[in-house]
Amino acid sequence: MTRTAFRIVALLALAGLTSCAGRFGPQWLTPEASIAPPGRKVATTWSNAAKTGAGASYEAYVGGRYADGGPTGEVSKVWFSISDGVLSETMYGLIHEAQIKHLRFAVQTSTGLAIEGTDTTARTEYLHVDAEGRPLSPAYRITTRDRQGRFEIEKRIFTDPDRQSLVLRVTVRALNGAVRPFLMLEPHMANTGGNDAGEARPDQLTAHDGGVYLTLKPSIAFDQASVGFLGHSDGLTDLGDGRMDWAYRGLGDRRGAIMLTGALPAVRSGETTYDFAIGFGSTAEASEKAAAGTLKTGYREVLARFNGEGARVGWEDFLNGLTELPRLRAVSTDGGRLLQASALMLKVQEDRTYAGALIASLSNPWGDTVSADEPSTGYKAVWPRDFYQCAMALAALGDRETPMAAFRYLPRVQVGPSTPENKGVGGWFLQKSHVDGTPEWVGVQLDQTAMPIMLGWKLWRLGWLPDADLAAAYKGMIKPAADFLVEGGLVDLGWNHERITPPFTQQERWEEQAGFSPSTIAATITGLITAAEIAEHVGDTASAARYSAAADDYSASIEARMFTTRGALGDGRYYLRITADEDPNNGGVIESRNAQPALREDLVLDAGFLELVRYGVRRADDAYIQDSLAELDGMDHADPYRVRYSMALAGSQAVGWRRYGGDGYGEDTVSGLGYGAGGQMRAGQRGRVWPLLTGERGHFELALAIRRGQSGPAAIDPIRNHYVRAMELFANDGLLLSEQVWDGVGPLNPRGYAPGQGTGSATPLAWSHAEYVKLVRSLADGTVWDFYPPVAQRTGGY
């Protein structure tokens, strides 16, 4: 069809002179036409991980766990995310179980078809805010605007806290002539994208797979509805000629990657608003009932319940329960907007079946290049390190319940006799696991075994963990973990059949290298010293002495093992990121990772040594720390060895650091593709700046000021204005912090990232939000929130 012919057809359709279904009307009227024809199997992916929104209902605990019948009624187990201005991965069941890839609109105009995301700009706003513009709930207003100025679509998105359902209120505005919107839903039922069944009727769209069902109900029936196979009989393919000709009701006995499409009436001028509810359930009837119930209750009442307005219990109640939040707002430089959003994000990213199961991110890194043909958790899983950061941040906000639930959850992800297929030593914590405790990655990271001990000590010293509970936790979890930090042992789980001899770690905090790591040993020493204090308290003096002795030994050998005096950079004096042996001066080579060259260990700078100061293992003014700092901040190091970058953002200079020199965990600078696109690693991949490292540096600067005897505004304000402000500037318009932000290095920028903008890695990253919260709390207190006094007393740190 020529462009002129297309425009004539489009104008006729908009004018109502041509049926939306084409010449012969709705095709479901004949049995032969009611079944979508199959096509060649299409590979499926997830959606863009650069989320600008993420949400779920607030659910109150019942006796420290999630159960129906409490103050918030039925427990909603629905999560959603937003990227590119559209509803993206939506989960139901456990927090990693995606059921939707995305829901977007195609809009027919007099000059052609436009598709949300591809042909629109987007703006994310919170729907419920206080007088200062701080978010009061994770309900969103998403506005997409046609790049040619023909239409605007406003979507209001939140979940029904009393049902397994999601609400969308959609307003379509015609800005320059009539437009006709088409809703397009791509399900990824049962956490995969290629095996769905579906049906389409004017009153509802449905999909199912793996015993999970979805029903989308409109408040007003669609003019026409259709289901089809992606790339062959789907709605977007159908609309290629400017009109919707197909009206397939089902798929027959076939399954595959599908799209559900619903045609809405033309908007000739002004605006029209539609309500939709998407229900989920274990049966078709349950999902339909959930969606129908939400529509019956109505938009305003469901939103009021979600927010917790008046006597209703919702997100306002959660925020009001954060006892430290009011005083922490004063430390921020944005009036507390990011602080409040961070509080919401940390709580949103908790499973609603396993209380306290805090995940890393409600996203799948570079998801739009990651296959969805097989189930994938992405970052929707438990890493004990990220988990510790989140629990500590929630405690910093004054939330007592969630950190306590988190601590009680931890035995579920600790390896022991009950761990399926475990034939080796226990006590260590799984590298990565599903929220139900199913092992996914089984590498041994000593810091992830130490941090649960550290969290327990913190909760005990805050007065939140009673002595009786501490004693039980010591026997069942803390002592086995501390024993492993001393003795190690033969691991035999999954692929892992190695003997671990601490403080040598099989993987450090970036999960890529084995050896002696400053960041890992900082946590290991802290875990052992806090375990010793707990052991002493519960009467296990022999173990207390053993843990203390091991910590002393590890501490005494840090510099001999990990500090080079003959390095290739600067004056040659700095901590290595990691060394595979006990000689930091022998020019050893680290292993190749992420398709990057195997560099000499003394060419790889890393800020992990700052953890030695944070926990109290070393003083901030220690000569080894200061020597290393000078090299870490070197701006004249050649790429890829340089790690510090400065970006001009909103009239300020925001400083940030890459994980380490030579990092390849990022977009390809040669092809512009996402990390590992198509399952292939590329030499041009480059890791970018991580906002959480700006927060870590802010903590160090506070420790240094304290060490120098500085206090009050003269000490706090420079840190606040430099590091707190930088993290606030790194947040996107949805007030979400990413894993990585664009640093402007490299010849290609195919996605048009601005400096400091989150990349396709993972947003929101819970660790980034946690680091921001903890930095604000530390500045408010005038002491580092993650500082452990018994560690400093024993090692002379801080």
Tab-separated table of N, CA, C and O in Angstrom, residues 14 107-109 145 149-153 171-181 266-272:
chain	number	residue	atom	x	y	z
A	14	LEU	N	-11.020	6.535	10.630
A	14	LEU	CA	-11.224	7.483	11.708
A	14	LEU	C	-12.571	8.186	11.588
A	14	LEU	O	-13.187	8.562	12.583
A	107	VAL	N	-1.429	3.717	17.995
A	107	VAL	CA	-2.421	4.759	17.715
A	107	VAL	C	-2.446	5.046	16.219
A	107	VAL	O	-1.431	5.412	15.628
A	108	GLN	N	-3.624	4.872	15.641
A	108	GLN	CA	-3.825	5.177	14.229
A	108	GLN	C	-4.167	6.651	14.096
A	108	GLN	O	-5.086	7.158	14.738
A	109	THR	N	-3.419	7.347	13.260
A	109	THR	CA	-3.664	8.768	13.002
A	109	THR	C	-3.880	8.974	11.510
A	109	THR	O	-3.699	8.047	10.708
A	145	ARG	N	3.871	11.050	24.832
A	145	ARG	CA	3.458	12.059	23.848
A	145	ARG	C	4.064	11.712	22.499
A	145	ARG	O	5.262	11.434	22.395
A	149	GLY	N	3.430	15.192	17.710
A	149	GLY	CA	2.441	16.068	18.316
A	149	GLY	C	0.999	15.747	17.996
A	149	GLY	O	0.121	16.604	18.115
A	150	ARG	N	0.699	14.490	17.617
A	150	ARG	CA	-0.658	14.147	17.212
A	150	ARG	C	-1.538	13.684	18.369
A	150	ARG	O	-2.769	13.792	18.298
A	151	PHE	N	-0.943	13.135	19.421
A	151	PHE	CA	-1.737	12.614	20.537
A	151	PHE	C	-0.880	12.533	21.799
A	151	PHE	O	0.358	12.638	21.745
A	152	GLU	N	-1.563	12.322	22.895
A	152	GLU	CA	-0.924	12.102	24.191
A	152	GLU	C	-1.730	11.043	24.926
A	152	GLU	O	-2.968	11.018	24.837
A	153	ILE	N	-1.029	10.155	25.635
A	153	ILE	CA	-1.700	9.108	26.409
A	153	ILE	C	-1.232	9.204	27.854
A	153	ILE	O	-0.031	9.185	28.129
A	171	THR	N	-6.131	7.686	29.614
A	171	THR	CA	-6.758	8.829	28.956
A	171	THR	C	-6.017	9.116	27.655
A	171	THR	O	-4.798	9.314	27.658
A	172	VAL	N	-6.751	9.098	26.557
A	172	VAL	CA	-6.177	9.368	25.237
A	172	VAL	C	-6.619	10.763	24.809
A	172	VAL	O	-7.823	11.067	24.803
A	173	ARG	N	-5.670	11.596	24.452
A	173	ARG	CA	-5.955	12.967	24.048
A	173	ARG	C	-5.584	13.149	22.572
A	173	ARG	O	-4.443	12.901	22.176
A	174	ALA	N	-6.516	13.596	21.797
A	174	ALA	CA	-6.264	13.929	20.390
A	174	ALA	C	-5.772	15.369	20.334
A	174	ALA	O	-6.482	16.292	20.732
A	175	LEU	N	-4.578	15.575	19.826
A	175	LEU	CA	-3.962	16.899	19.813
A	175	LEU	C	-3.994	17.575	18.459
A	175	LEU	O	-3.887	18.802	18.367
A	176	ASN	N	-4.158	16.771	17.394
A	176	ASN	CA	-4.117	17.352	16.046
A	176	ASN	C	-4.874	16.437	15.081
A	176	ASN	O	-4.292	15.782	14.236
A	177	GLY	N	-6.180	16.364	15.276
A	177	GLY	CA	-6.990	15.478	14.468
A	177	GLY	C	-7.368	14.212	15.214
A	177	GLY	O	-6.829	13.896	16.283
A	178	ALA	N	-8.286	13.469	14.640
A	178	ALA	CA	-8.790	12.260	15.276
A	178	ALA	C	-7.718	11.167	15.348
A	178	ALA	O	-6.855	11.066	14.472
A	179	VAL	N	-7.815	10.346	16.385
A	179	VAL	CA	-6.897	9.213	16.558
A	179	VAL	C	-7.699	8.006	17.044
A	179	VAL	O	-8.739	8.156	17.684
A	180	ARG	N	-7.215	6.813	16.712
A	180	ARG	CA	-7.844	5.585	17.207
A	180	ARG	C	-6.784	4.749	17.933
A	180	ARG	O	-5.790	4.337	17.334
A	181	PRO	N	-6.983	4.491	19.239
A	181	PRO	CA	-6.010	3.703	20.003
A	181	PRO	C	-6.327	2.206	19.966
A	181	PRO	O	-7.490	1.804	19.927
A	266	ALA	N	-12.532	5.668	18.262
A	266	ALA	CA	-11.733	6.813	17.848
A	266	ALA	C	-12.010	8.004	18.755
A	266	ALA	O	-13.137	8.213	19.213
A	267	VAL	N	-10.958	8.752	19.029
A	267	VAL	CA	-11.078	10.007	19.769
A	267	VAL	C	-10.945	11.118	18.741
A	267	VAL	O	-9.863	11.352	18.190
A	268	ARG	N	-12.025	11.800	18.450
A	268	ARG	CA	-12.032	12.757	17.346
A	268	ARG	C	-11.455	14.104	17.771
A	268	ARG	O	-10.824	14.791	16.980
A	269	SER	N	-11.664	14.457	19.040
A	269	SER	CA	-11.086	15.686	19.594
A	269	SER	C	-11.162	15.581	21.108
A	269	SER	O	-11.880	14.737	21.659
A	270	GLY	N	-10.407	16.411	21.793
A	270	GLY	CA	-10.428	16.364	23.253
A	270	GLY	C	-9.828	15.081	23.772
A	270	GLY	O	-8.820	14.590	23.248
A	271	GLU	N	-10.455	14.501	24.790
A	271	GLU	CA	-9.893	13.303	25.412
A	271	GLU	C	-10.984	12.330	25.797
A	271	GLU	O	-12.141	12.697	26.014
A	272	THR	N	-10.603	11.058	25.896
A	272	THR	CA	-11.489	9.982	26.349
A	272	THR	C	-10.726	9.127	27.345
A	272	THR	O	-9.543	8.826	27.133
